[in-house]
Short mmCIF file of C-alpha atoms and ligand atoms in Angstrom, two decimals:
data_model
loop_
_atom_site.label_atom_id
_atom_site.label_comp_id
_atom_site.label_asym_id
_atom_site.label_seq_id
_atom_site.Cartn_x
_atom_site.Cartn_y
_atom_site.Cartn_z
CA UNK A 1 57.51 182.80 69.81
CA UNK A 2 60.81 181.12 70.61
CA UNK A 3 61.39 180.77 74.38
CA UNK A 4 57.78 181.46 75.17
CA UNK A 5 56.12 179.10 77.57
CA UNK A 6 53.63 176.28 77.11
CA UNK A 7 50.10 177.27 76.09
CA UNK A 8 47.08 176.40 78.27
CA UNK A 9 43.77 176.43 76.35
CA UNK A 10 40.76 177.35 78.47
CA UNK A 11 37.12 176.89 77.49
CA UNK A 12 35.32 179.92 78.88
CA UNK A 13 36.82 183.32 79.49
CA UNK A 14 35.18 184.83 82.57
CA UNK A 15 36.70 185.90 85.83
CA UNK A 16 37.73 182.31 86.69
CA UNK A 17 39.77 182.18 83.47
CA UNK A 18 41.19 185.54 84.23
CA UNK A 19 42.39 184.42 87.68
CA UNK A 20 43.81 181.21 86.16
CA UNK A 21 45.84 183.46 83.85
CA UNK A 22 46.95 185.67 86.66
CA UNK A 23 48.22 182.62 88.53
CA UNK A 24 49.85 180.98 85.54
CA UNK A 25 51.79 183.87 84.00
CA UNK A 26 54.45 183.85 86.77
CA UNK A 27 54.91 180.12 86.05
CA UNK A 28 55.75 180.97 82.51
CA UNK A 29 52.46 179.84 80.94
CA UNK A 30 50.54 181.45 78.16
CA UNK A 31 46.79 181.31 77.81
CA UNK A 32 44.15 181.11 75.11
CA UNK A 33 40.45 181.43 75.96
CA UNK A 34 37.24 180.62 74.12
CA UNK A 35 34.29 182.76 75.01
CA UNK A 36 31.24 184.13 73.22
CA UNK A 37 31.84 187.66 74.52
CA UNK A 38 34.37 190.01 72.94
CA UNK A 39 34.51 191.69 76.38
CA UNK A 40 35.42 188.49 78.20
CA UNK A 41 37.24 189.23 81.46
CA UNK A 42 40.05 186.77 80.66
CA UNK A 43 41.05 188.71 77.51
CA UNK A 44 43.36 190.76 79.78
CA UNK A 45 45.62 187.80 80.41
CA UNK A 46 45.69 185.85 77.14
CA UNK A 47 44.54 185.50 73.59
CA UNK A 48 40.76 185.50 73.24
CA UNK A 49 38.93 183.57 70.54
CA UNK A 50 35.36 184.83 70.29
CA UNK A 51 32.96 182.02 69.51
CA UNK A 52 30.03 180.17 70.92
CA UNK A 53 30.93 177.39 73.37
CA UNK A 54 28.69 175.21 71.22
CA UNK A 55 31.24 175.61 68.42
CA UNK A 56 33.22 172.39 68.58
CA UNK A 57 35.43 173.40 65.68
CA UNK A 58 36.45 176.59 67.47
CA UNK A 59 37.21 174.56 70.57
CA UNK A 60 39.36 172.12 68.61
CA UNK A 61 41.21 174.98 67.01
CA UNK A 62 41.77 176.55 70.44
CA UNK A 63 43.33 173.36 71.77
CA UNK A 64 45.63 172.85 68.75
CA UNK A 65 49.20 173.15 69.88
CA UNK A 66 48.27 173.69 73.54
CA UNK A 67 49.82 171.44 76.16
CA UNK A 68 46.59 170.98 77.98
CA UNK A 69 42.95 172.11 77.71
CA UNK A 70 40.74 172.93 80.66
CA UNK A 71 37.44 174.66 81.34
CA UNK A 72 36.43 177.46 83.69
CA UNK A 73 32.62 177.12 83.18
CA UNK A 74 30.77 173.88 83.75
CA UNK A 75 28.12 174.75 81.20
CA UNK A 76 30.62 173.95 78.40
CA UNK A 77 28.75 171.40 76.20
CA UNK A 78 30.21 167.91 76.46
CA UNK A 79 30.83 167.70 72.66
CA UNK A 80 32.75 170.96 72.75
CA UNK A 81 34.97 169.70 75.47
CA UNK A 82 35.48 166.36 73.71
CA UNK A 83 36.36 168.11 70.44
CA UNK A 84 38.98 170.16 72.25
CA UNK A 85 40.12 167.06 74.12
CA UNK A 86 40.94 165.33 70.82
CA UNK A 87 43.68 167.96 70.18
CA UNK A 88 45.21 168.26 73.64
CA UNK A 89 44.72 166.45 76.95
CA UNK A 90 41.43 167.60 78.48
CA UNK A 91 41.73 168.02 82.28
CA UNK A 92 39.49 167.63 84.16
CA UNK A 93 37.97 164.98 81.88
CA UNK A 94 34.68 165.19 80.04
CA UNK A 95 32.95 162.81 82.43
CA UNK A 96 33.69 165.10 85.42
CA UNK A 97 32.17 167.94 83.36
CA UNK A 98 29.10 165.99 82.25
CA UNK A 99 28.26 164.60 85.69
CA UNK A 100 28.54 168.01 87.32
CA UNK A 101 26.39 169.74 84.71
CA UNK A 102 23.41 167.56 85.35
CA UNK A 103 22.09 167.74 88.94
CA UNK A 104 20.38 164.41 88.66
CA UNK A 105 23.47 162.59 87.33
CA UNK A 106 25.47 164.29 90.06
CA UNK A 107 23.18 163.35 92.97
CA UNK A 108 22.70 159.81 91.55
CA UNK A 109 26.48 159.29 91.51
CA UNK A 110 26.92 160.73 95.00
CA UNK A 111 24.12 158.44 96.34
CA UNK A 112 25.69 155.39 94.60
CA UNK A 113 28.95 156.17 96.31
CA UNK A 114 27.19 156.14 99.63
CA UNK A 115 27.84 159.88 100.21
CA UNK A 116 25.24 161.85 102.08
CA UNK A 117 22.89 163.87 99.89
CA UNK A 118 19.51 165.51 100.44
CA UNK A 119 16.59 163.27 99.41
CA UNK A 120 15.92 163.81 95.71
CA UNK A 121 13.70 162.68 92.87
CA UNK A 122 13.70 163.29 89.11
CA UNK A 123 10.77 165.26 87.77
CA UNK A 124 9.51 164.79 84.22
CA UNK A 125 6.25 166.51 83.35
CA UNK A 126 3.70 168.26 85.57
CA UNK A 127 2.22 164.96 86.78
CA UNK A 128 5.74 163.85 87.74
CA UNK A 129 6.04 166.91 89.95
CA UNK A 130 2.93 165.99 91.99
CA UNK A 131 4.34 162.45 92.32
CA UNK A 132 7.73 163.65 93.46
CA UNK A 133 6.21 166.04 96.03
CA UNK A 134 4.09 163.17 97.23
CA UNK A 135 7.26 161.19 97.86
CA UNK A 136 9.52 163.88 99.37
CA UNK A 137 6.91 166.10 101.03
CA UNK A 138 7.19 169.88 101.46
CA UNK A 139 9.09 172.14 101.82
CA UNK A 140 11.24 171.13 98.82
CA UNK A 141 13.39 172.83 96.20
CA UNK A 142 12.58 172.34 92.50
CA UNK A 143 15.59 172.87 90.23
CA UNK A 144 16.37 172.61 86.52
CA UNK A 145 18.68 169.62 86.02
CA UNK A 146 20.99 171.68 83.72
CA UNK A 147 22.05 175.28 83.28
CA UNK A 148 21.30 176.66 86.78
CA UNK A 149 23.81 178.86 88.54
CA UNK A 150 23.85 181.58 91.23
CA UNK A 151 20.46 180.40 92.40
CA UNK A 152 18.92 180.75 88.96
CA UNK A 153 16.70 177.92 87.72
CA UNK A 154 15.26 176.94 91.08
CA UNK A 155 12.21 177.56 93.26
CA UNK A 156 11.41 176.71 96.86
CA UNK A 157 8.08 174.93 97.25
CA UNK A 158 6.49 175.56 100.61
CA UNK A 159 2.82 174.71 100.05
CA UNK A 160 0.89 172.78 97.38
CA UNK A 161 -0.21 176.15 96.02
CA UNK A 162 3.38 176.92 94.97
CA UNK A 163 3.62 174.07 92.43
CA UNK A 164 1.87 175.69 89.46
CA UNK A 165 3.80 178.87 89.71
CA UNK A 166 7.15 177.05 90.02
CA UNK A 167 6.31 174.73 87.21
CA UNK A 168 5.42 177.65 84.94
CA UNK A 169 8.52 179.60 85.93
CA UNK A 170 11.03 176.77 85.30
CA UNK A 171 9.45 175.54 82.09
CA UNK A 172 8.84 172.13 80.73
CA UNK A 173 12.49 170.96 81.00
CA UNK A 174 13.99 168.07 82.98
CA UNK A 175 13.90 168.94 86.65
CA UNK A 176 14.96 167.53 90.01
CA UNK A 177 13.11 167.89 93.30
CA UNK A 178 15.15 168.00 96.47
CA UNK A 179 14.21 167.99 100.09
CA UNK A 180 14.63 171.51 101.45
CA UNK A 181 17.44 171.23 104.01
CA UNK A 182 17.13 173.29 107.17
CA UNK A 183 20.84 173.63 107.45
CA UNK A 184 22.70 175.27 110.26
CA UNK A 185 25.25 176.63 107.82
CA UNK A 186 26.81 176.08 104.42
CA UNK A 187 30.39 174.98 103.92
CA UNK A 188 32.61 174.28 100.98
CA UNK A 189 35.71 172.19 100.46
CA UNK A 190 38.20 172.77 97.62
CA UNK A 191 40.23 169.73 96.63
CA UNK A 192 42.97 169.52 94.06
CA UNK A 193 43.90 166.20 92.55
CA UNK A 194 47.11 165.78 90.61
CA UNK A 195 47.76 163.72 87.50
CA UNK A 196 49.19 160.95 89.63
CA UNK A 197 46.06 160.85 91.76
CA UNK A 198 47.66 162.69 94.74
CA UNK A 199 44.89 164.76 96.35
CA UNK A 200 45.09 167.69 98.74
CA UNK A 201 42.18 169.51 100.37
CA UNK A 202 42.19 173.13 101.51
CA UNK A 203 40.77 173.98 104.90
CA UNK A 204 37.02 173.82 105.09
CA UNK A 205 35.35 177.15 104.38
CA UNK A 206 32.05 178.60 105.70
CA UNK A 207 29.98 180.07 102.88
CA UNK A 208 27.09 182.46 103.11
CA UNK A 209 24.54 182.77 100.26
CA UNK A 210 21.89 185.32 99.69
CA UNK A 211 19.26 184.84 96.97
CA UNK A 212 21.19 181.71 95.88
CA UNK A 213 24.41 183.72 95.22
CA UNK A 214 27.57 183.36 97.20
CA UNK A 215 28.04 186.56 99.31
CA UNK A 216 30.93 185.81 101.66
CA UNK A 217 33.30 183.11 102.88
CA UNK A 218 35.24 182.62 106.05
CA UNK A 219 38.38 180.50 105.92
CA UNK A 220 39.15 178.30 107.83
CA UNK A 221 35.51 177.81 108.79
CA UNK A 222 34.95 178.97 112.35
CA UNK A 223 34.32 176.45 115.11
CA UNK A 224 36.01 173.15 115.99
CA UNK A 225 37.38 172.08 112.62
CA UNK A 226 38.77 168.59 112.89
CA UNK A 227 35.66 166.41 112.54
CA UNK A 228 34.09 168.45 109.72
CA UNK A 229 37.35 168.75 107.92
CA UNK A 230 37.96 165.02 107.95
CA UNK A 231 34.41 164.26 106.77
CA UNK A 232 34.51 166.88 103.99
CA UNK A 233 38.01 165.74 102.95
CA UNK A 234 36.79 162.13 102.65
CA UNK A 235 33.83 163.16 100.52
CA UNK A 236 35.91 165.32 98.17
CA UNK A 237 38.59 162.54 97.78
CA UNK A 238 36.00 159.94 97.06
CA UNK A 239 34.38 162.08 94.38
CA UNK A 240 37.70 163.07 92.82
CA UNK A 241 38.87 159.47 92.69
CA UNK A 242 35.59 158.25 91.26
CA UNK A 243 35.69 160.83 88.43
CA UNK A 244 39.48 160.37 87.91
CA UNK A 245 39.35 164.09 88.28
CA UNK A 246 42.49 166.08 87.58
CA UNK A 247 42.60 169.67 88.78
CA UNK A 248 40.58 171.70 91.32
CA UNK A 249 37.21 170.39 92.46
CA UNK A 250 34.79 172.17 94.71
CA UNK A 251 32.19 170.45 96.87
CA UNK A 252 29.37 172.62 98.33
CA UNK A 253 28.02 171.20 101.59
CA UNK A 254 25.16 171.74 104.02
CA UNK A 255 25.88 171.22 107.72
CA UNK A 256 22.93 170.10 109.82
CA UNK A 257 23.23 168.92 113.35
CA UNK A 258 26.96 168.53 112.91
CA UNK A 259 26.57 166.28 109.87
CA UNK A 260 27.41 167.05 106.29
CA UNK A 261 25.25 166.70 103.18
CA UNK A 262 26.59 167.29 99.68
CA UNK A 263 24.73 170.09 97.82
CA UNK A 264 26.65 170.24 94.56
CA UNK A 265 29.96 169.73 92.82
CA UNK A 266 31.93 172.04 90.58
CA UNK A 267 34.75 170.38 88.54
CA UNK A 268 36.72 173.59 88.39
CA UNK A 269 38.09 176.52 90.30
CA UNK A 270 35.29 177.99 92.42
CA UNK A 271 34.13 181.24 94.01
CA UNK A 272 34.39 179.68 97.49
CA UNK A 273 38.12 179.23 96.86
CA UNK A 274 38.96 182.79 95.90
CA UNK A 275 40.29 183.41 99.45
CA UNK A 276 43.18 181.08 98.59
CA UNK A 277 44.85 183.76 96.38
CA UNK A 278 46.05 185.61 99.44
CA UNK A 279 44.94 183.25 102.19
CA UNK A 280 46.70 180.03 101.25
CA UNK A 281 50.32 179.11 100.56
CA UNK A 282 49.25 178.15 96.98
CA UNK A 283 46.05 179.41 95.40
CA UNK A 284 43.35 177.14 93.93
CA UNK A 285 44.20 178.64 90.56
CA UNK A 286 47.92 177.85 90.65
CA UNK A 287 47.20 174.41 92.00
CA UNK A 288 44.67 173.74 89.27
CA UNK A 289 47.37 174.58 86.69
CA UNK A 290 50.02 172.52 88.51
CA UNK A 291 47.60 169.59 88.54
CA UNK A 292 46.54 169.66 84.91
CA UNK A 293 50.20 170.09 83.78
CA UNK A 294 51.30 167.12 85.87
CA UNK A 295 53.45 169.35 88.04
CA UNK A 296 53.90 168.91 91.85
CA UNK A 297 51.07 170.43 93.83
CA UNK A 298 51.75 173.33 96.14
CA UNK A 299 50.85 173.49 99.83
CA UNK A 300 47.17 174.02 100.51
CA UNK A 301 47.77 175.31 104.03
CA UNK A 302 46.03 178.51 105.12
CA UNK A 303 48.07 181.52 106.00
CA UNK A 304 46.16 182.87 108.99
CA UNK A 305 42.52 183.69 108.57
CA UNK A 306 40.72 185.02 105.52
CA UNK A 307 37.40 186.48 104.61
CA UNK A 308 36.05 187.07 101.14
CA UNK A 309 33.14 189.26 100.02
CA UNK A 310 31.72 189.19 96.51
CA UNK A 311 31.00 192.48 94.75
CA UNK A 312 27.68 192.01 92.98
CA UNK A 313 26.37 194.40 90.30
CA UNK A 314 28.92 197.22 90.77
CA UNK A 315 32.36 197.50 92.27
CA UNK A 316 32.76 199.02 95.73
CA UNK A 317 34.67 202.30 96.15
CA UNK A 318 38.26 201.36 95.50
CA UNK A 319 39.92 203.66 97.98
CA UNK A 320 37.52 202.77 100.79
CA UNK A 321 38.29 199.11 100.19
CA UNK A 322 41.98 199.63 100.15
CA UNK A 323 41.83 201.69 103.36
CA UNK A 324 40.74 198.53 105.26
CA UNK A 325 43.69 196.78 106.89
CA UNK A 326 44.44 193.47 105.17
CA UNK A 327 42.10 194.05 102.29
CA UNK A 328 42.86 192.99 98.75
CA UNK A 329 40.65 194.15 95.82
CA UNK A 330 39.95 192.02 92.79
CA UNK A 331 38.30 193.92 89.95
CA UNK A 332 37.32 191.55 87.12
CA UNK A 333 37.14 194.36 84.56
CA UNK A 334 33.49 193.63 83.75
CA UNK A 335 30.77 196.17 83.15
CA UNK A 336 28.16 196.70 85.85
CA UNK A 337 24.99 194.65 85.70
CA UNK A 338 22.48 193.77 88.45
CA UNK A 339 23.57 190.59 90.26
CA UNK A 340 26.68 190.03 88.14
CA UNK A 341 29.88 189.03 89.96
CA UNK A 342 32.12 192.01 89.06
CA UNK A 343 34.84 191.52 91.66
CA UNK A 344 35.65 190.40 95.15
CA UNK A 345 37.55 191.57 98.19
CA UNK A 346 39.65 189.28 100.40
CA UNK A 347 40.75 190.31 103.88
CA UNK A 348 43.54 188.49 105.65
CA UNK A 349 44.32 188.57 109.35
CA UNK A 350 46.29 186.72 112.02
CA UNK A 351 43.26 185.87 114.17
CA UNK A 352 39.63 184.91 113.44
CA UNK A 353 38.48 187.93 115.46
CA UNK A 354 40.59 190.36 113.40
CA UNK A 355 39.35 188.60 110.24
CA UNK A 356 35.74 189.05 111.28
CA UNK A 357 36.39 192.70 112.00
CA UNK A 358 37.96 193.21 108.56
CA UNK A 359 35.07 191.31 106.97
CA UNK A 360 32.52 193.57 108.62
CA UNK A 361 34.42 196.62 107.39
CA UNK A 362 34.56 195.25 103.84
CA UNK A 363 30.89 194.34 103.86
CA UNK A 364 29.98 197.87 104.91
CA UNK A 365 31.92 199.25 101.91
CA UNK A 366 30.55 196.66 99.50
CA UNK A 367 27.03 197.29 100.69
CA UNK A 368 27.57 201.03 100.25
CA UNK A 369 27.07 201.81 103.98
N1 LIG B 1 17.91 171.46 98.91
C1 LIG B 1 18.17 172.66 99.43
N2 LIG B 1 17.81 172.98 100.69
C2 LIG B 1 18.09 174.24 101.16
N3 LIG B 1 18.67 175.24 100.52
C3 LIG B 1 19.08 174.95 99.25
C4 LIG B 1 18.86 173.69 98.64
N4 LIG B 1 19.35 173.73 97.38
C5 LIG B 1 19.87 174.95 97.25
N5 LIG B 1 19.72 175.72 98.38
C6 LIG B 1 20.19 177.14 98.53
O1 LIG B 1 20.40 177.73 97.26
C7 LIG B 1 21.73 177.97 96.97
C8 LIG B 1 22.07 177.73 95.54
O2 LIG B 1 21.69 176.41 95.20
P1 LIG B 1 22.64 175.41 94.39
O3 LIG B 1 21.96 174.10 94.26
O4 LIG B 1 24.00 175.45 95.00
O5 LIG B 1 22.66 176.03 92.91
P2 LIG B 1 23.66 177.00 92.19
O6 LIG B 1 24.16 176.15 91.02
O7 LIG B 1 22.74 178.11 91.75
O8 LIG B 1 24.73 177.39 93.10
C9 LIG B 1 22.47 177.02 97.96
O9 LIG B 1 23.76 177.54 98.22
C10 LIG B 1 21.57 177.09 99.17
O10 LIG B 1 21.76 178.27 99.90
MG1 LIG B 2 25.84 176.22 94.47
#
């Protein structure tokens, strides 16, 4: 269409793709998504091509004529991403994707960079598990190297008696064993790195998980921020530079005795950054697009205090959510399903106390109380 804006091709069409579209449409962008589901959430904001993400030809066709191709799911197979990347610039690049989709490659790179990570060991075969437990001790966390998300594909090992069950549950696939970190809290930092290497980091966020799934975030993270912010910033920048990452990058962290350990990376927009839609001057989604298009980045400053609560399984009552002062509802347009992320609510406030009050009110609605 004449006069229509540049096309961004996106591998994956879930809620992250949908929110990329919602951020990009005001900038004059158009979107195409590749997703195996005809009901993909992103179909509301762009053209959906229904195909397996293992279909390299479909990915190449998606990218044809686009100004840039990106991904909203880190499970996109490397060959799919590379095939798309042959037709339009792939940002972030395939290496960022491939490192982040293998927990062993990820932790090995972090350790090589001298960044703090929990002790870890590769596990190959049942005998290898005994050996790794012998080295790291218990408690420990056994995880699949690939394909895990929202706490799926991992088991906590507390006693030697847990090994057989965990081994059977995870299957005979490449695994990684990690020391179980008795953290004081979990944090996340969202960085955005532009095409010219300029990097900006959003305020550090406190994250709360239940059953391995993100439940809530508080931004900026409560407590004295400066030291943690500087340390998290330095980690995110080091990783982004190493990967020559372009776009949004999330780094999940554990805080223990005032020190940070890196848990995992996501080379994409991330659930712990959803608060930025209303809570920052420029959202992680808009900044991802600005970065991959080579445009100037927007300010990552927080506007006041924000809290975010995920809606899992089913959406909360719309009118009760909207009745909470400062609340913003995000309905991903997905069908209900146990544990599925179907939406989120962000609450914004001028003070951290008002934010916490709003957060409590939202949680009561989301929990159906
Ligand atoms: N080594 C660990 N020690 C303590 N808790 C952990 C460890 N690894 C994971 N967890 C807990 O499980 C959650 C999900 O694990 P994570 O490795 O981030 O996988 P996922 O890809 O499913 O998000 C973490 O946010 C944390 O709460
Ligand atoms: Mg995680």
